[in-house]
Short mmCIF file of C-alpha atoms in Angstrom, two decimals:
data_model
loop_
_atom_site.label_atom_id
_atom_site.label_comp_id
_atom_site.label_asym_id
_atom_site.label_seq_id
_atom_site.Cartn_x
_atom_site.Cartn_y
_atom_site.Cartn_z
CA UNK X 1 -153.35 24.91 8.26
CA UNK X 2 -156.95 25.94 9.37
CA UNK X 3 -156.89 28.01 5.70
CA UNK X 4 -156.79 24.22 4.33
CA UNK X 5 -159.11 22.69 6.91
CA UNK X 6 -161.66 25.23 6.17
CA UNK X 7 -161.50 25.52 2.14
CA UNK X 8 -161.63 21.32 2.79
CA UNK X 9 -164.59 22.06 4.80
CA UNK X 10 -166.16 24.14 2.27
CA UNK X 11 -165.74 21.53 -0.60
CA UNK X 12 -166.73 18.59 1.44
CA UNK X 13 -170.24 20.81 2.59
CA UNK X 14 -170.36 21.83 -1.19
CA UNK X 15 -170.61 18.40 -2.49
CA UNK X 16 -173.26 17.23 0.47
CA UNK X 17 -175.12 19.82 -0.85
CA UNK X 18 -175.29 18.88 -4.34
CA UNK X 19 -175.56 15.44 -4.03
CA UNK X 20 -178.89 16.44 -1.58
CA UNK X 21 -180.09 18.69 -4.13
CA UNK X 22 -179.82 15.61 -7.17
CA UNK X 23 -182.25 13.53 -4.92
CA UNK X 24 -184.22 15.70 -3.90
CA UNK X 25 -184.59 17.12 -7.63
CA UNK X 26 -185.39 12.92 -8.41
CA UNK X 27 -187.85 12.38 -6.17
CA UNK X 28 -189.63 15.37 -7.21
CA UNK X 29 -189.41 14.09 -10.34
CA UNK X 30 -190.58 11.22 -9.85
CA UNK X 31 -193.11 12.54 -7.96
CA UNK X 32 -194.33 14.88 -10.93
CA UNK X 33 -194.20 11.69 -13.24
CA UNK X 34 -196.89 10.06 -11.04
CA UNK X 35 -199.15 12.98 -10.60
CA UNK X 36 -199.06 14.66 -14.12
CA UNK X 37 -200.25 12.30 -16.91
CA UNK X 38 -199.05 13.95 -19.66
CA UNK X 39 -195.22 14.46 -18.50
CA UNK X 40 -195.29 10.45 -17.69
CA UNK X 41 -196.79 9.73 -21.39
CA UNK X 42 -193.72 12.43 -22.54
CA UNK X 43 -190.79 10.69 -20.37
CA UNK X 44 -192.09 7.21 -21.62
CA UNK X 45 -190.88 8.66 -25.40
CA UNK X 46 -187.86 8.86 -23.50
CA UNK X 47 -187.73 6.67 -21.28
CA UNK X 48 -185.73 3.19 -20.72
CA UNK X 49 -187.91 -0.35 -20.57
CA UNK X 50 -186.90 -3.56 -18.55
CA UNK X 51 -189.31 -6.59 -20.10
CA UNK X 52 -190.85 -8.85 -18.12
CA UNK X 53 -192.47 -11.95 -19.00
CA UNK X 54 -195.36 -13.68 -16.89
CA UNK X 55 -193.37 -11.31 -14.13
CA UNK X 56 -189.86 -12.93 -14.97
CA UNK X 57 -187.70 -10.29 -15.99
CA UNK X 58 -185.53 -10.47 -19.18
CA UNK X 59 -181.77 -11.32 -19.41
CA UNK X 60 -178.92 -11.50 -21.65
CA UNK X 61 -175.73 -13.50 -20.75
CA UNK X 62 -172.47 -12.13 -21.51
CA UNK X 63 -169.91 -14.11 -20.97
CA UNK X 64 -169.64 -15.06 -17.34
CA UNK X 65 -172.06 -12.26 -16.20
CA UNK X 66 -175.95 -11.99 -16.18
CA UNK X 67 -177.38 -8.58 -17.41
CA UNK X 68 -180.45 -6.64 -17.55
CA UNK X 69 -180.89 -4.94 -20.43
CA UNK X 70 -181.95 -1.30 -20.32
CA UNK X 71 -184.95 -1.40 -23.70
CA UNK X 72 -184.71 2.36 -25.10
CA UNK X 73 -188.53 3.43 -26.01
CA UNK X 74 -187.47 3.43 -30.07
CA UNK X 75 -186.13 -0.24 -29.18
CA UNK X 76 -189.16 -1.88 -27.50
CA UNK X 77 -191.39 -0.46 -30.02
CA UNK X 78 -189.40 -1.88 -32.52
CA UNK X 79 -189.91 -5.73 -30.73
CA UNK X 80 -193.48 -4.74 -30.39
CA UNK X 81 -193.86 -3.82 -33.72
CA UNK X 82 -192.97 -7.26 -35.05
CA UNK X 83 -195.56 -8.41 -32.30
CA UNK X 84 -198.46 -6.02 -33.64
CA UNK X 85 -198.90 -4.85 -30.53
CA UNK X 86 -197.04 -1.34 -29.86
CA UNK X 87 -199.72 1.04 -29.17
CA UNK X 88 -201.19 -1.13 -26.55
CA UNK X 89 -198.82 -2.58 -24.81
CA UNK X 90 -196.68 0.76 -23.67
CA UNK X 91 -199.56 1.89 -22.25
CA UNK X 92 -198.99 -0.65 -20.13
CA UNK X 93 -196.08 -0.17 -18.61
CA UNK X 94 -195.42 1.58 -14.89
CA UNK X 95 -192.94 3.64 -13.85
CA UNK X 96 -189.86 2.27 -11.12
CA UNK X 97 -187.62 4.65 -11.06
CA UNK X 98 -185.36 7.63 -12.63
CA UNK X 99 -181.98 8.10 -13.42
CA UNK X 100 -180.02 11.65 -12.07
CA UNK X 101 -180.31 12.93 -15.42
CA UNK X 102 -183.97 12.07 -15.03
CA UNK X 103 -184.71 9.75 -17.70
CA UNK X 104 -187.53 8.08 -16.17
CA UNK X 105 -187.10 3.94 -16.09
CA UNK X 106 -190.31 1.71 -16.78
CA UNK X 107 -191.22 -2.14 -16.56
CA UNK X 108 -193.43 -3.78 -18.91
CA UNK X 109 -195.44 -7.00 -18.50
CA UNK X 110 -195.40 -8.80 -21.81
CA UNK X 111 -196.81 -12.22 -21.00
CA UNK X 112 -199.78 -12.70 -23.36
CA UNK X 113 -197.03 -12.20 -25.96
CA UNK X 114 -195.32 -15.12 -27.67
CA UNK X 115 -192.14 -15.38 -25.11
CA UNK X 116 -189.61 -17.24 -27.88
CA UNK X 117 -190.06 -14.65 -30.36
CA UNK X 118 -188.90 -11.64 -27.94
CA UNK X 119 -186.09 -14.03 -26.85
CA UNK X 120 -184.83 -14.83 -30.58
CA UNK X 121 -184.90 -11.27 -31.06
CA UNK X 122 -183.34 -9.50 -28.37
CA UNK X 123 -180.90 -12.78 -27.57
CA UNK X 124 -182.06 -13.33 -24.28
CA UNK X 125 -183.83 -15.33 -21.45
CA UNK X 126 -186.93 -14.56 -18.83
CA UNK X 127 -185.47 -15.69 -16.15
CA UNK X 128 -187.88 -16.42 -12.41
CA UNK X 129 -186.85 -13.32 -10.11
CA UNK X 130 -186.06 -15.59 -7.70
CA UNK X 131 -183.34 -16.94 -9.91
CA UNK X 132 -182.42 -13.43 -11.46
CA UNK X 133 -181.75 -11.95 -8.11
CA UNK X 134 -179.04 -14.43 -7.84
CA UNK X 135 -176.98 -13.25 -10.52
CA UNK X 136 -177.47 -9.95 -11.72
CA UNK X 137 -175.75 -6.71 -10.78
CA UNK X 138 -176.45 -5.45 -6.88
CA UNK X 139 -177.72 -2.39 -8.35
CA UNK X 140 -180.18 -3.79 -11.02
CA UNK X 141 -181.74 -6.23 -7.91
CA UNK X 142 -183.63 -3.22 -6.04
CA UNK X 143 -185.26 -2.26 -9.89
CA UNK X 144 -186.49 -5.90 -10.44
CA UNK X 145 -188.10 -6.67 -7.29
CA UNK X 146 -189.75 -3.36 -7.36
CA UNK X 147 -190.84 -3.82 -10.81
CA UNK X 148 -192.49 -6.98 -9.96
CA UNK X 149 -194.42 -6.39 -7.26
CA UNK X 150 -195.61 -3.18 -8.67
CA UNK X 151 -196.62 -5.43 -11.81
CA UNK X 152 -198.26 -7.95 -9.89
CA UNK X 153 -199.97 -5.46 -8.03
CA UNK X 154 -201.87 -4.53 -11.36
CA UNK X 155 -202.36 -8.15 -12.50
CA UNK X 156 -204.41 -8.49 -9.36
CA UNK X 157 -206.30 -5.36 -8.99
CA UNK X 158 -208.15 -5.00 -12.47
CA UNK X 159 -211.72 -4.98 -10.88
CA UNK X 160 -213.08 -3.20 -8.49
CA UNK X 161 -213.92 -4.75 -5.23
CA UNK X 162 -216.84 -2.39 -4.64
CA UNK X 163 -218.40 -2.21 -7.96
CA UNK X 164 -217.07 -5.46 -10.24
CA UNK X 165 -216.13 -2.89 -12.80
CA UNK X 166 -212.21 -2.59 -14.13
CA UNK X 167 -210.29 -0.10 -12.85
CA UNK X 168 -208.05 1.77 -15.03
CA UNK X 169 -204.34 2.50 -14.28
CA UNK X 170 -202.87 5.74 -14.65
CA UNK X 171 -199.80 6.03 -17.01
CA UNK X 172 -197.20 5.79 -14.44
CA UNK X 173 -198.58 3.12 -12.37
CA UNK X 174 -198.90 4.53 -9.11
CA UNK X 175 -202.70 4.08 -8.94
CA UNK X 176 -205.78 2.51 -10.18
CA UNK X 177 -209.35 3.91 -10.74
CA UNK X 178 -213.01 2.54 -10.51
CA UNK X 179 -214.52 5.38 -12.28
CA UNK X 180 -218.04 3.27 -11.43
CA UNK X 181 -217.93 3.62 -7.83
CA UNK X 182 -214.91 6.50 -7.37
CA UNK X 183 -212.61 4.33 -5.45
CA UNK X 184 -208.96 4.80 -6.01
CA UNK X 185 -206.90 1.96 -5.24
CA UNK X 186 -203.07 2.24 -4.54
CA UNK X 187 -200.03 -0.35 -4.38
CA UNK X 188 -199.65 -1.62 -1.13
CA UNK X 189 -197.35 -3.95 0.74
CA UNK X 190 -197.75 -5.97 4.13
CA UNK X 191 -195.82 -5.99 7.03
CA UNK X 192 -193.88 -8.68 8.07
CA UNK X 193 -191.65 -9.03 11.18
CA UNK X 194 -188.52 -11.33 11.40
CA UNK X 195 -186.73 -11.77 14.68
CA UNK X 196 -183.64 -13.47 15.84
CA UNK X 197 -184.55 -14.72 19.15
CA UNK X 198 -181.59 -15.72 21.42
CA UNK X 199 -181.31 -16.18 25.31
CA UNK X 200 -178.06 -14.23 25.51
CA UNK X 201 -175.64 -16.62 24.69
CA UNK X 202 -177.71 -18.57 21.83
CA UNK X 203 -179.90 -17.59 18.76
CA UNK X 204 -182.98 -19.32 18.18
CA UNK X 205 -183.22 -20.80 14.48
CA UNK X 206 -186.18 -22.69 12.83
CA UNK X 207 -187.02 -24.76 9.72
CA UNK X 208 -190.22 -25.67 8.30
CA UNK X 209 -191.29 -28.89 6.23
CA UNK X 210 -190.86 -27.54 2.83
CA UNK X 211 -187.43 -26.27 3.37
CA UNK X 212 -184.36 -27.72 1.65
CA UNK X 213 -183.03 -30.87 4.26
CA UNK X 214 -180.83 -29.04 6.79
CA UNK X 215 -181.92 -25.53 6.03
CA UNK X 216 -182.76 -22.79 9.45
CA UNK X 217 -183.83 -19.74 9.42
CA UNK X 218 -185.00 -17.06 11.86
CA UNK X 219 -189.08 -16.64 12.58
CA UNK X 220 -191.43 -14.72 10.81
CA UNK X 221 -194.53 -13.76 10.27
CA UNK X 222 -197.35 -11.54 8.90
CA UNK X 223 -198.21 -9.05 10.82
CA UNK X 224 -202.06 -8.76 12.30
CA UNK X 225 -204.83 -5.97 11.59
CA UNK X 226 -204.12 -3.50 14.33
CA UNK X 227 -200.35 -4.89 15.61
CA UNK X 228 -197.84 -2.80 16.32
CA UNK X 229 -194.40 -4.51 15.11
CA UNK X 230 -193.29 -4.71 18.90
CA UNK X 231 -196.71 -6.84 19.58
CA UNK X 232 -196.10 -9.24 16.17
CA UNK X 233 -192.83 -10.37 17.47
CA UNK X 234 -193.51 -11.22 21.05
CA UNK X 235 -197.12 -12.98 19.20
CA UNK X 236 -194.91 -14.90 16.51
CA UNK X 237 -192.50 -15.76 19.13
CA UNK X 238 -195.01 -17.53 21.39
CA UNK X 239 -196.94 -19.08 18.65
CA UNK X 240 -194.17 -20.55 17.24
CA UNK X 241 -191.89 -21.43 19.94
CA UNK X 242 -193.97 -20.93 22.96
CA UNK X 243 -190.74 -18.36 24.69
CA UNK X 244 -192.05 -15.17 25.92
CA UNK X 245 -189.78 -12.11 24.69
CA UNK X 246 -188.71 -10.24 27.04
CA UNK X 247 -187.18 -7.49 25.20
CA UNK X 248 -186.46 -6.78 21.58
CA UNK X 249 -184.85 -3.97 19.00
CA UNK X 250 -185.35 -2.95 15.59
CA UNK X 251 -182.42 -3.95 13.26
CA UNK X 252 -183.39 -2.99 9.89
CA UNK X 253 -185.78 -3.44 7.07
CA UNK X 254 -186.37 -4.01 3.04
CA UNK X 255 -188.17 -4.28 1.02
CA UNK X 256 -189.55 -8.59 -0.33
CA UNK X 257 -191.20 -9.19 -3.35
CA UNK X 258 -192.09 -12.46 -2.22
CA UNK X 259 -195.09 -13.97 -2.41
CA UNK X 260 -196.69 -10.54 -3.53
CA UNK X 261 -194.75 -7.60 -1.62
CA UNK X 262 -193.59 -7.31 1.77
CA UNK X 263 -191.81 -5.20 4.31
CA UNK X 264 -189.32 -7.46 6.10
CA UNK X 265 -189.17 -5.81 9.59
CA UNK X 266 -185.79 -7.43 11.02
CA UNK X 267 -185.78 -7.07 14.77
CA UNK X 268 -183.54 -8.86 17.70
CA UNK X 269 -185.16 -10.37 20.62
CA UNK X 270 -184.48 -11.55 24.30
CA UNK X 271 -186.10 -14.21 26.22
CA UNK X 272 -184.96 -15.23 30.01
CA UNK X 273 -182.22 -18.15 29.76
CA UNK X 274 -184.18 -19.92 32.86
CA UNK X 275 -187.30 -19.80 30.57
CA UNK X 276 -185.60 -21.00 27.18
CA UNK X 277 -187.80 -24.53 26.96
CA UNK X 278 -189.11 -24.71 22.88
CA UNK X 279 -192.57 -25.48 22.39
CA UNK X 280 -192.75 -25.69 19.03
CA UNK X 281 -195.82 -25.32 17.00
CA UNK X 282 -195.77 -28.16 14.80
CA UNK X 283 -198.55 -26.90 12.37
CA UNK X 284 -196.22 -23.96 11.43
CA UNK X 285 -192.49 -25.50 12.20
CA UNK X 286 -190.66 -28.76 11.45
CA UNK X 287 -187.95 -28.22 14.29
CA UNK X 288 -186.61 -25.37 16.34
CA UNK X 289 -183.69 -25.19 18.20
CA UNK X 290 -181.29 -23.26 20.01
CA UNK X 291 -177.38 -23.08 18.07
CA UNK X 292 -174.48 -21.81 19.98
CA UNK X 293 -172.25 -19.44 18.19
CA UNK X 294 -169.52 -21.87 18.01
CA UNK X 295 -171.98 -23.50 15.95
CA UNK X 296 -172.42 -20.62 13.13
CA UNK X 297 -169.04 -20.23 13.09
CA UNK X 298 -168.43 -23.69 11.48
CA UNK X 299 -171.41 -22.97 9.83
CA UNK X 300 -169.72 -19.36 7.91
CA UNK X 301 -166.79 -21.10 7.27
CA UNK X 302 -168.55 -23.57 4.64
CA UNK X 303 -168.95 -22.61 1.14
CA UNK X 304 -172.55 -22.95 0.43
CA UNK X 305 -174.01 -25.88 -0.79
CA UNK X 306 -173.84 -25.58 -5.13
CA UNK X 307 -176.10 -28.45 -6.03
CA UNK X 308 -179.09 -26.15 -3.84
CA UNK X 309 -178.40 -22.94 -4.79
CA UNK X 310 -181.17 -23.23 -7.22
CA UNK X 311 -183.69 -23.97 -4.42
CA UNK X 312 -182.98 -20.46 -2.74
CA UNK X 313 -181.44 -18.14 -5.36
CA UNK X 314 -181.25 -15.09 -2.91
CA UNK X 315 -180.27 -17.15 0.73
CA UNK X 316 -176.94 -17.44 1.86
CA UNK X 317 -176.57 -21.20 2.50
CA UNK X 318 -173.70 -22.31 4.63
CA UNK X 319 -173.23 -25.90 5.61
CA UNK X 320 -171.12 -26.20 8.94
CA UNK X 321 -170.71 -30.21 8.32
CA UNK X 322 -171.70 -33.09 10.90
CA UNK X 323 -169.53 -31.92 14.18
CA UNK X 324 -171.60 -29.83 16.27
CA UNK X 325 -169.50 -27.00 18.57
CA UNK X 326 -170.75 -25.24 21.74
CA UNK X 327 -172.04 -22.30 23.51
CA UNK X 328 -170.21 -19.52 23.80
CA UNK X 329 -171.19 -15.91 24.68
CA UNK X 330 -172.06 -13.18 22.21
CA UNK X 331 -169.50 -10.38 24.01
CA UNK X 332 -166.44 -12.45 23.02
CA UNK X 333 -164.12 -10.04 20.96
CA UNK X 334 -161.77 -12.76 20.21
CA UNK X 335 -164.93 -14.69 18.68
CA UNK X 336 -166.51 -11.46 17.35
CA UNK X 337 -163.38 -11.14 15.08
CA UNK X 338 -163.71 -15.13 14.36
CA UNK X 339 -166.85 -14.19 13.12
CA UNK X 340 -165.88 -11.31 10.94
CA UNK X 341 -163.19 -13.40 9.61
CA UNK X 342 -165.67 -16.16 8.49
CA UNK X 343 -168.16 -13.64 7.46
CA UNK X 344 -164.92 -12.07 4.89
CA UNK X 345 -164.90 -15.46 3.15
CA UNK X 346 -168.66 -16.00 2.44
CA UNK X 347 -169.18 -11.81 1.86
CA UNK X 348 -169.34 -12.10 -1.87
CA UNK X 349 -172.65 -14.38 -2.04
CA UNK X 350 -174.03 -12.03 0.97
CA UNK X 351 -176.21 -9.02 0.31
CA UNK X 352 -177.21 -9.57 -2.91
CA UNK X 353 -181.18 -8.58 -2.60
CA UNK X 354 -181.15 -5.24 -1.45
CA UNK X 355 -178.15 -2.82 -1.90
CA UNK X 356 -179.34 -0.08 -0.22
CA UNK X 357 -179.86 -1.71 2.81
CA UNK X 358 -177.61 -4.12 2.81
CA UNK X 359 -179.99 -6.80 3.73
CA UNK X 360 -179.86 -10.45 1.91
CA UNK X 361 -183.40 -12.04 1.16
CA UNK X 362 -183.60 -15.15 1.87
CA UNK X 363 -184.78 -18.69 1.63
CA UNK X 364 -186.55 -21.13 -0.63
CA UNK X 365 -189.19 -20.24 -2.76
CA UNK X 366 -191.63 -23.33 -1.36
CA UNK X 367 -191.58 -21.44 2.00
CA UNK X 368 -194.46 -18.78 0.85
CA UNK X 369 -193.01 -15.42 2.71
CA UNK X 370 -192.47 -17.01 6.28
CA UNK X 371 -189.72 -18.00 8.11
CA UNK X 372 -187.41 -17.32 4.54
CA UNK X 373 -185.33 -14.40 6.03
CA UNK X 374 -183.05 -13.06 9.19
CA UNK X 375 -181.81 -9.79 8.11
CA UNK X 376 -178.79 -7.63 8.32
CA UNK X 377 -177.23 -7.63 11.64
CA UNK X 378 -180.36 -10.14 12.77
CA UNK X 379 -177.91 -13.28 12.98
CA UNK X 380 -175.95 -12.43 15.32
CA UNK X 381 -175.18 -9.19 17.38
CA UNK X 382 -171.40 -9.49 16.72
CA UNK X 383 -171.91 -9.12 13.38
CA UNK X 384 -171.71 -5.28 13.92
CA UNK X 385 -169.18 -3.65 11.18
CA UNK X 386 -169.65 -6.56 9.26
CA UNK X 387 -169.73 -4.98 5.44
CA UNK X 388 -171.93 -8.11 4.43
CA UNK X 389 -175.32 -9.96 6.13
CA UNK X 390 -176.55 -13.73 6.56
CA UNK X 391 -179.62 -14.64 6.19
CA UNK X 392 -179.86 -18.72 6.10
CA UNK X 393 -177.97 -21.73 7.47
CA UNK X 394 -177.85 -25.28 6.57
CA UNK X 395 -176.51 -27.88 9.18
#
């Protein structure tokens, strides 16, 4: 028996091993790709292309099912050629990502090009991300918000901000150059912190003006020059809501491509239940108010609403009906598994966003990067083993 246990052992280390080894041999990859010019111009020969439009990405529709279509480098030359613009335009590309076989994956921006003729040819759609996110493969998601960003990120940075002069990207993307002044700029994103705030036995939710009737989410905000994410939430918290947080936690993060590129800092915080009064900042909120978790349970049970789902392709929007429940306490295990129950019958529009971390973007594309998410585990604390993540509810 401890013969077996051991060789079982062995095998299980074995394959940890190797499966270490095939990312770490990616991201070195990669990592070569972004540094050495030439390889990147070589793996683009090589290389697979997802097209973007005026940042939309590109989709074909079979049957039931959305897909993104993986352009081989003979293939989009072949489109571009009937566009008279190969040469140029694959120099424009940047890199997102490789596969374990490392054939490197690109993204290229083709939006001074006429967008019917790529359509007719490759018998597709560019469809807005926000959209595309809805409907595509989990594992295609984390490609297409990258992509975008990355290739707004360019669109934005062609002239220096020192000199005036363009800059000039390198082949895979990763950086511009002012060769004028010698500034090298790099992609960035900005931090953004979104908290669940509850007293103990009630999470805080919030809705601003331009959100879809009956839509809450949790805050959020931009974080300041110099804030630490600990200092944004208790700041966003009393701006908002006027409740000073008395203790908070990191949940989880990922990555938003929304309304250039964030990082969506999900955290939970505690204010005292004696000191629970709203203030609410009506230049940044519509209404904010305190649910009970009876409440969200109705609320999970509800299929979302189909004539909206347009309004917030990536939010999971759950409509708990007129009849308002009560408290209730968090520690409940008979509601905890209430919840997890609920949660089981919405899972499948969950989550979509980000696979990797399991997190589900959220809300309504009017809402400009604030207030449009509450990440994994950032609903509600009993959500713990809960495969699948909310993000938005409608009441």
């Amino acid at each position: 028996m401890a013969a077996v246990y051991q060789a079982l052992h062995r095998g299980v280390s074995s394959l940890s091993c190797r499966l270490h080894s095939t990312y770490v041999r990616k991201m070195r990859y990669l990592n070569q790709l972004k540094e050495d010019d030439s390889l990147c111009r070589q793996a683009q020969t090589s290389g697979t292309f997802y097209l973007f439009h005026n940042l939309s990405p590109f989709l074909q529709k079979v049957g039931k099912k959305y897909l993104v279509p993986q352009l081989s480098a003979a293939e989009t030359r072949q489109v571009l050629e009937k566009l008279q613009e190969a040469e140029q335009w694959m120099e424009k590309s940047v890199l997102i990502g490789c596969s374990d076989e490392h054939r490197a994956c690109f993204a290229l921006d083709l939006g001074a090009l006429d967008k019917s003729v790529i359509e007719s040819e490759l018998q597709g759609s560019f469809t807005d991300l926000r959209k595309a996110l809805f409907v595509v493969d989990g594992k295609d998601s984390p490609l297409l918000a990258s992509a975008q960003s990355l290739l707004r990120w360019h669109d934005s940075h062609q002239y220096c901000s020192k000199s005036g002069q363009p800059t000039e990207k390198n082949p895979a993307g990763s950086k511009r150059v002012c060769h004028a002044s010698g500034v090298t700029y790099y992609p960035q994103v900005s931090p953004v912190v979104i908290t669940l705030v509850s007293d103990g036995s009630r999470c805080l939710l919030a809705r601003q003006p331009s959100f879809p009737p009956g839509m809450f989410t949790a805050l959020s905000g931009f974080c300041d020059m110099g804030e630490n994410v600990e200092e944004a939430v208790r700041r966003e918290v009393a701006e908002e809501v006027g409740l000073e947080v008395e203790s908070l936690r990191y949940s989880a993060s990922q990555h938003w491509p929304f309304p250039s590129s964030s990082l969506m800092i999900a955290c939970h915080a505690l204010v005292g239940a004696q000191r629970a009064e709203i203030s609410v900042d009506t230049l940044e909120l519509e209404e904010a108010r305190w649910f009970g978790l009876e409440e969200v349970v109705e609320g999970l049970k509800r299929e979302p609403s189909s004539s909206k789902q347009h309004d917030a392709a990536l939010a999971m929007r759950v409509v708990s009906g007129r009849e308002r429940g009560g408290g209730g306490t968090w520690s409940s295990a008979s509601r905890q598994r209430s919840l997890e129950a609920a949660a089981a019958q919405v899972g499948p529009a969950i989550g979509r966003c980000c696979p990797r971390s399991g997190l589900a973007a959220g809300g309504g594309g009017r809402a400009e990067g604030r207030g449009v998410l509450a990440s994994s585990l950032c609903l509600l604390p009993p959500f713990t083993g809960v495969k699948n993540r909310i993000n938005c509810l409608e009441f």
